[in-house]
Coordinates of C-alpha atoms in Angstrom, one line a residue:
X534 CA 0.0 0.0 0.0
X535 CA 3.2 2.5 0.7
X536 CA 3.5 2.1 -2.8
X537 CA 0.5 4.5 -4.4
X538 CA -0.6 6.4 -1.6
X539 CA 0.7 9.8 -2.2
X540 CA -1.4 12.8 -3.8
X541 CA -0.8 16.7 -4.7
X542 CA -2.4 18.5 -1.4
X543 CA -1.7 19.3 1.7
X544 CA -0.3 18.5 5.3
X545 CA -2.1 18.8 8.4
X546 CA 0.1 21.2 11.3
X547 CA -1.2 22.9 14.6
X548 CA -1.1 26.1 15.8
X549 CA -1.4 28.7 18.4
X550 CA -3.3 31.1 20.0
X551 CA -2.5 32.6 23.8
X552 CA -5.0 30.4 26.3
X553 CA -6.0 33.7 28.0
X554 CA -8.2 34.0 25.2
X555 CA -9.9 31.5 25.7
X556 CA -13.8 32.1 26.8
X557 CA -15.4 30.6 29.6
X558 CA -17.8 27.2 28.7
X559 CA -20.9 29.0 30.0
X560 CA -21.0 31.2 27.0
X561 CA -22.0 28.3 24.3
X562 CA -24.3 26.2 24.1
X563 CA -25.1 23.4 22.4
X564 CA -28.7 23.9 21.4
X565 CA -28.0 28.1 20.9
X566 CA -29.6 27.8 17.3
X567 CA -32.6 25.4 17.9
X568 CA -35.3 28.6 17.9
X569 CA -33.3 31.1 15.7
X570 CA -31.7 28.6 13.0
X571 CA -33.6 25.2 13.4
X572 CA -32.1 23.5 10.5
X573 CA -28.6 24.4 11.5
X574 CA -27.6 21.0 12.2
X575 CA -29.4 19.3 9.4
X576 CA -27.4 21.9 6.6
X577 CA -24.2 20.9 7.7
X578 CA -24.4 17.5 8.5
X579 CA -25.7 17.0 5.0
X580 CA -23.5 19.7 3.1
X581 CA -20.7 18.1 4.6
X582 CA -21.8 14.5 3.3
X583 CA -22.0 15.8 0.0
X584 CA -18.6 17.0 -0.5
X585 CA -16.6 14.7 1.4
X586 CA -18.1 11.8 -1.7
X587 CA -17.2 14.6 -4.2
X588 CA -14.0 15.4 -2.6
X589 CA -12.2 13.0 -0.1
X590 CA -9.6 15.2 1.3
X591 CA -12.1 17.7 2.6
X592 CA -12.2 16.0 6.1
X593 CA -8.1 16.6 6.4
X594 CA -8.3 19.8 5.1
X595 CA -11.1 21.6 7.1
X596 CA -9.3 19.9 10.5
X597 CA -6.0 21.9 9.3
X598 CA -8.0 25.0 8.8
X599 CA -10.3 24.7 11.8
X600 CA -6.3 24.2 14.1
X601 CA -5.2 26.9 12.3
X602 CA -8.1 29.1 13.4
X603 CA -8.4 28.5 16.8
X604 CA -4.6 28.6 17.5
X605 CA -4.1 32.0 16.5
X606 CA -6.4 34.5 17.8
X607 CA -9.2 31.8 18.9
X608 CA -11.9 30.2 17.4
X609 CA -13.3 33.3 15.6
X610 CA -13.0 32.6 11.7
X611 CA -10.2 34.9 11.1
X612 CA -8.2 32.3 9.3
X613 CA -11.0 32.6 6.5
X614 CA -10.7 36.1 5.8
X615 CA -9.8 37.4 2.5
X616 CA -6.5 39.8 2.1
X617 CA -7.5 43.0 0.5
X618 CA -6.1 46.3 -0.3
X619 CA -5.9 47.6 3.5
X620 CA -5.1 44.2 4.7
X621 CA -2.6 40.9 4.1
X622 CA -4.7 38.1 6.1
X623 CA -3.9 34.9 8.4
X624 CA -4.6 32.7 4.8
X625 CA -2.0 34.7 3.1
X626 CA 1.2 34.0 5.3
X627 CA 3.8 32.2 3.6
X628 CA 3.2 29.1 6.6
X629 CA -0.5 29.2 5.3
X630 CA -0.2 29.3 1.6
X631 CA -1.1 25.7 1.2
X632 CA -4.4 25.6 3.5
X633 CA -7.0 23.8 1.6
X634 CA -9.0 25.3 -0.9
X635 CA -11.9 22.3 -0.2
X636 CA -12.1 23.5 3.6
X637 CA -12.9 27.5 2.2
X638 CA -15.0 25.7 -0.1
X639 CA -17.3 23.8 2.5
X640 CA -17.4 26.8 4.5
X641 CA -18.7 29.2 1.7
X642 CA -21.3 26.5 0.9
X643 CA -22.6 26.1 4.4
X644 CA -22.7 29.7 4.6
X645 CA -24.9 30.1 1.1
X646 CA -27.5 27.6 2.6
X647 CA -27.5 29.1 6.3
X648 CA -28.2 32.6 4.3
X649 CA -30.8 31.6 2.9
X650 CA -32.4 29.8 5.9
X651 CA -31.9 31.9 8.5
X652 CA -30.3 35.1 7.3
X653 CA -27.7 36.4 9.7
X654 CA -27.8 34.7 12.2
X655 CA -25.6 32.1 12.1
X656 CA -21.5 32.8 12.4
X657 CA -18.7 31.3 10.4
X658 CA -16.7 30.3 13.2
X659 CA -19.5 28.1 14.0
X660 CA -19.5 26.6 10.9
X661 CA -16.3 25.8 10.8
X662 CA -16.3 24.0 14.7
X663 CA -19.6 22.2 13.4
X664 CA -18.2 21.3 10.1
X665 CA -14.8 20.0 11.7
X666 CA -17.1 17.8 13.9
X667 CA -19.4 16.3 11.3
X668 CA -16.1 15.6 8.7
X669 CA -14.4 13.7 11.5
X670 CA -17.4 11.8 12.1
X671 CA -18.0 11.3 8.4
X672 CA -14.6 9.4 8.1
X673 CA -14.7 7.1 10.8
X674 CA -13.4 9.5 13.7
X675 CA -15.5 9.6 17.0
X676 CA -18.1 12.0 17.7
X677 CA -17.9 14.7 20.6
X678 CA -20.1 18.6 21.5
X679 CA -19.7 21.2 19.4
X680 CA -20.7 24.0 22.2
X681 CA -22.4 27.0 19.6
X682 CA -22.8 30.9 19.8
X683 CA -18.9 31.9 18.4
X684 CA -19.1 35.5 16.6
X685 CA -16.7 36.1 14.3
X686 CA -13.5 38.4 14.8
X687 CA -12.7 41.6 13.9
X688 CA -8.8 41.0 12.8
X689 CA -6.8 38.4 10.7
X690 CA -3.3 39.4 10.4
X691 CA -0.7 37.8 8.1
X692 CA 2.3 39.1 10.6
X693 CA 0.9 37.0 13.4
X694 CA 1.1 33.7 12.3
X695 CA 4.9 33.2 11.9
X696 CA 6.2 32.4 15.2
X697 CA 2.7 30.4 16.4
X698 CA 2.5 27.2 14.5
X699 CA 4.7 24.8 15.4
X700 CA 6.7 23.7 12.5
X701 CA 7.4 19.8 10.9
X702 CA 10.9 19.9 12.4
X703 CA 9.9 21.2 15.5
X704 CA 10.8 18.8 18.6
X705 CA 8.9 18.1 21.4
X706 CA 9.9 20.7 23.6
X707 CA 9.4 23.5 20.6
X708 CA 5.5 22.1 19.9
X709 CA 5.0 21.6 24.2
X710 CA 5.8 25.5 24.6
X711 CA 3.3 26.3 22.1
X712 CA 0.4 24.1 23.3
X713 CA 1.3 24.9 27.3
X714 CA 0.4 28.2 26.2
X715 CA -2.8 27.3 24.9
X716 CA -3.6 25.8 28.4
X717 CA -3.2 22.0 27.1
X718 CA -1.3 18.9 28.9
X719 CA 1.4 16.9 27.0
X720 CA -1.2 14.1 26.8
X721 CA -3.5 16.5 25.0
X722 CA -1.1 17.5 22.7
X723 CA -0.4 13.8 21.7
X724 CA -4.2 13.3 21.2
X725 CA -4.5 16.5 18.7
X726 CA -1.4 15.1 16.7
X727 CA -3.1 12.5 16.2
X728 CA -5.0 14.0 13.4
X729 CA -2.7 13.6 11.5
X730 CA -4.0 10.0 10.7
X731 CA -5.7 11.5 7.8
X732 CA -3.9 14.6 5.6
X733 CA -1.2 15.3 3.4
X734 CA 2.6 17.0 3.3
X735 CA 4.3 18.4 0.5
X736 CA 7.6 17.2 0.2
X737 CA 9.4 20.0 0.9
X738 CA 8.3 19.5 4.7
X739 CA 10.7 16.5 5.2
X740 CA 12.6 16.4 2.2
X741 CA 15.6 17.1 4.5
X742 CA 14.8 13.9 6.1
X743 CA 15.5 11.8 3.0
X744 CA 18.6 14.0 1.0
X745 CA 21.7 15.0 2.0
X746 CA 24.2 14.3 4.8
X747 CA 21.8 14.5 7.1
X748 CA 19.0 12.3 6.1
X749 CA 17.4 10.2 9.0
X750 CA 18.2 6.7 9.2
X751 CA 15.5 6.3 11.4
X752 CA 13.1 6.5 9.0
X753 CA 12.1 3.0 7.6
X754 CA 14.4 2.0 4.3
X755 CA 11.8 1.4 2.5
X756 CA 9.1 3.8 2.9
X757 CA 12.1 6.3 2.2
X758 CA 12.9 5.4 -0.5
X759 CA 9.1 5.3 -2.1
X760 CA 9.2 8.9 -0.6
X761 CA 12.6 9.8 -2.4
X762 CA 11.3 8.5 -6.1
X763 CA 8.1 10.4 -5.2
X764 CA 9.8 13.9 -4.0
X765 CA 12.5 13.8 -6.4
X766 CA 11.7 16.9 -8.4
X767 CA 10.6 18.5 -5.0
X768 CA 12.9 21.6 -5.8
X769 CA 11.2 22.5 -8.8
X770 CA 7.4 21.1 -8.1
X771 CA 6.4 22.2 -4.7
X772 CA 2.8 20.4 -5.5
X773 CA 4.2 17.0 -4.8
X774 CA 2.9 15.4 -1.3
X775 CA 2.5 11.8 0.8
X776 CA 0.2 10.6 3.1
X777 CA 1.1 11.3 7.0
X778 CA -0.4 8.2 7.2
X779 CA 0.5 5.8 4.3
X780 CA -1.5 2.9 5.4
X781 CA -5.0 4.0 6.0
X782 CA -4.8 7.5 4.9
X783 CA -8.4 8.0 4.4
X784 CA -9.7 6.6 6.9
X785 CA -9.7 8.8 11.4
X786 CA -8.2 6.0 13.1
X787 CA -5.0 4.9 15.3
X788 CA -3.1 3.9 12.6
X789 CA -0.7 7.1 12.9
X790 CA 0.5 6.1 16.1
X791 CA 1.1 2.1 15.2
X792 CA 3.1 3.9 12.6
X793 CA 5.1 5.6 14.5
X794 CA 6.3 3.0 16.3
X795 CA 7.7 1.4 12.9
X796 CA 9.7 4.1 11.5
X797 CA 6.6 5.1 9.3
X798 CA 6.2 9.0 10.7
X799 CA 6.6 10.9 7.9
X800 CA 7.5 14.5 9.7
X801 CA 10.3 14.9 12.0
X802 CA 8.0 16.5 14.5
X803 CA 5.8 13.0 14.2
X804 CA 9.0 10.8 14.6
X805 CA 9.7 13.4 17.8
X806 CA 6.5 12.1 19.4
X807 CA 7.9 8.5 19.4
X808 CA 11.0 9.2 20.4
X809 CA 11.0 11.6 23.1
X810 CA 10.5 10.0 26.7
X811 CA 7.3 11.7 28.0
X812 CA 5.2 11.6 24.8
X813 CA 6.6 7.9 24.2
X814 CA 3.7 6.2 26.9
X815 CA 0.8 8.3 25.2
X816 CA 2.3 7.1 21.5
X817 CA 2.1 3.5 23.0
X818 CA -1.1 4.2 24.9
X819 CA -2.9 5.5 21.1
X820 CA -1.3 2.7 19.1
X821 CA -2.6 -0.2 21.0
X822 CA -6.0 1.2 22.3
X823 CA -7.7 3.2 19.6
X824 CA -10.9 4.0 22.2
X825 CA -8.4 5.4 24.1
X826 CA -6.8 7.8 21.5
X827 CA -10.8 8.3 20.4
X828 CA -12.1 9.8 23.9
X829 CA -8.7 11.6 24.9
X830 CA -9.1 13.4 21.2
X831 CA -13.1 14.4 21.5
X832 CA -12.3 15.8 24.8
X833 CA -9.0 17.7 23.3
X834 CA -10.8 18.5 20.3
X835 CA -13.9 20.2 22.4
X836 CA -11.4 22.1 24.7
X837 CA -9.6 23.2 21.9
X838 CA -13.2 24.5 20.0
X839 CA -13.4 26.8 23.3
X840 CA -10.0 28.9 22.5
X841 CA -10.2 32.3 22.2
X842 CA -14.5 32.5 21.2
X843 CA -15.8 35.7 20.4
X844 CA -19.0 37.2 21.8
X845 CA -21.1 40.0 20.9
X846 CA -19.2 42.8 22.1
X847 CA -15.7 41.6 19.8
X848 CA -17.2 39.9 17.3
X849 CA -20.3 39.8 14.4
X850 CA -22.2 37.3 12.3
X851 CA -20.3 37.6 8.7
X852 CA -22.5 38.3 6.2
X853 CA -19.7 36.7 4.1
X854 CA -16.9 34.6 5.4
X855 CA -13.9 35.7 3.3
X856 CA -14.9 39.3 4.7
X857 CA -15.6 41.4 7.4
X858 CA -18.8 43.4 7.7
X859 CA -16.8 46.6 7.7
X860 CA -14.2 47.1 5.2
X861 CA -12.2 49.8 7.6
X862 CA -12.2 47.1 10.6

């Protein structure tokens, strides 16, 4: 199977936002749409079913975008925001350049239905948390709360993001100072990386783990060498990507972990997970007990759907995701 599963798209990293941000749980709820948007749930869940058939990477894609989000100036929908003339956005940093066009896509399509169901009401940072949800579930990933009543920010700021997502070479320490900061446990940052079960990264990510001097002889012989015949034009087409998880790559399961554990980790910051000493038991724990890996994620993923939420008096209800309201905000 290592043998054909690589595509052209995109990897799946984390990043950060301060946890001061982060609001308190009484202010969602899960039921905050019933009365003002009562097929909320039903548009998603159905939108999202739709495109995932038309396009399989969608699920991968809007979990990158939705970590991406909420890591850097909380769950408010700035990472969807268009740069304009006054402006250079989150989306348009160079560490963002390859977010997924099918995650914007699913969001802008849940948006055009919700618009015409219940006209301003509902936000896009919501959509996004709800779509994440319903994609992961879609694909075989457990089900957890999606608390509801995010407005969307006021800022997205391209000079921001550099310096708060952790990087593929990062090491354990680097990606721990990030996520302490967030208000999350080394445990809980095991549990997150473990979306990347299902995603992509272009070659260029760990190219420097299969050329030169310095190539890892850690990684297994012979996935690297699949992945040097794959990325061997990698300096002049920065399209070409693998599977983080070569064996089961469409399917949310524990798979990333067991392959860890044989050399299979595709990012340096993946192999860091195995080999480091305190993320080690949780790598063990997640490869040999995927309910485990299931409930510790749900809980990290709803925790991490609570960073930095917006309310009424710093935030709106886009009428338009890619923009805000204002154009002078």
């Amino acid at each position: 199977m290592l043998t054909s599963s690589f595509l052209n798209v995109i990897f799946l990293v984390l990043a950060f936002v301060p946890s001061i941000l982060s609001a308190p749980e009484t202010s969602l709820t899960k039921d905050y749409y019933q009365k003002t948007c009562p097929d909320f749930n039903k548009i998603v869940r159905e939108t999202v079913t739709t495109k995932q058939a038309q396009q399989p990477t969608t699920a991968a894609g809007t979990l990158r975008v939705f970590f991406h989000d909420c890591f850097l100036e909380g769950c408010d929908a700035s990472v969807l925001v268009a740069t304009n003339s006054f402006n250079k956005a989150e989306r348009d940093d160079e560490l963002n350049e390859s977010l997924p066009g099918d995650a914007f896509d699913i969001v802008t399509r849940i948006k055009t239905a919700l618009e015409l169901s219940c006209p301003g009401v509902v936000s896009c940072a919501d959509i996004l948390a709800q779509s994440t949800r319903d994609l992961i579930t879609v694909i075989g990933g457990p089900f957890y709360e999606v608390k509801l009543g995010r407005k969307d920010g006021f800022e997205s700021k391209a000079h921001k993001v550099r310096g708060n997502i952790p990087t593929a070479n990062h090491t354990v320490h680097d990606m721990m100072s990030i996520f302490k900061k967030n208000g999350f446990t080394l445990k809980e940052m095991v549990a997150l990386s473990g979306g990347h079960t299902v995603g992509f990264a272009h070659c260029i990510e760990f190219s420097n783990r299969l050329f030169g001097p310095r190539a890892d002889p850690e990684l297994d012989s012979r996935y690297a060498e699949r992945l040097k015949d794959l990325c061997k034009d990698y300096a002049v087409n920065n399209t070409m990507a693998a599977f983080l998880d070569p064996i089961t790559p469409g399917k949310f399961d524990n798979m990333y972990f067991k392959n860890l554990k044989k050399g299979l980790g595709l990012l340096a910051s993946d192999h860091a997970l195995f080999k480091d000493n305190g993320t080690r038991p949780f790598v063990d724990l997640y490869a040999d007990n995927q309910t485990a890996f299931f409930e510790d994620f749900a809980r990290a993923m709803e925790k991490l759907g609570m960073v930095g939420v917006k309310g009424d008096k710093d935030g709106e209800v886009r009428r338009r995701c890619d923009h805000f309201n204002k154009l002078n905000v």
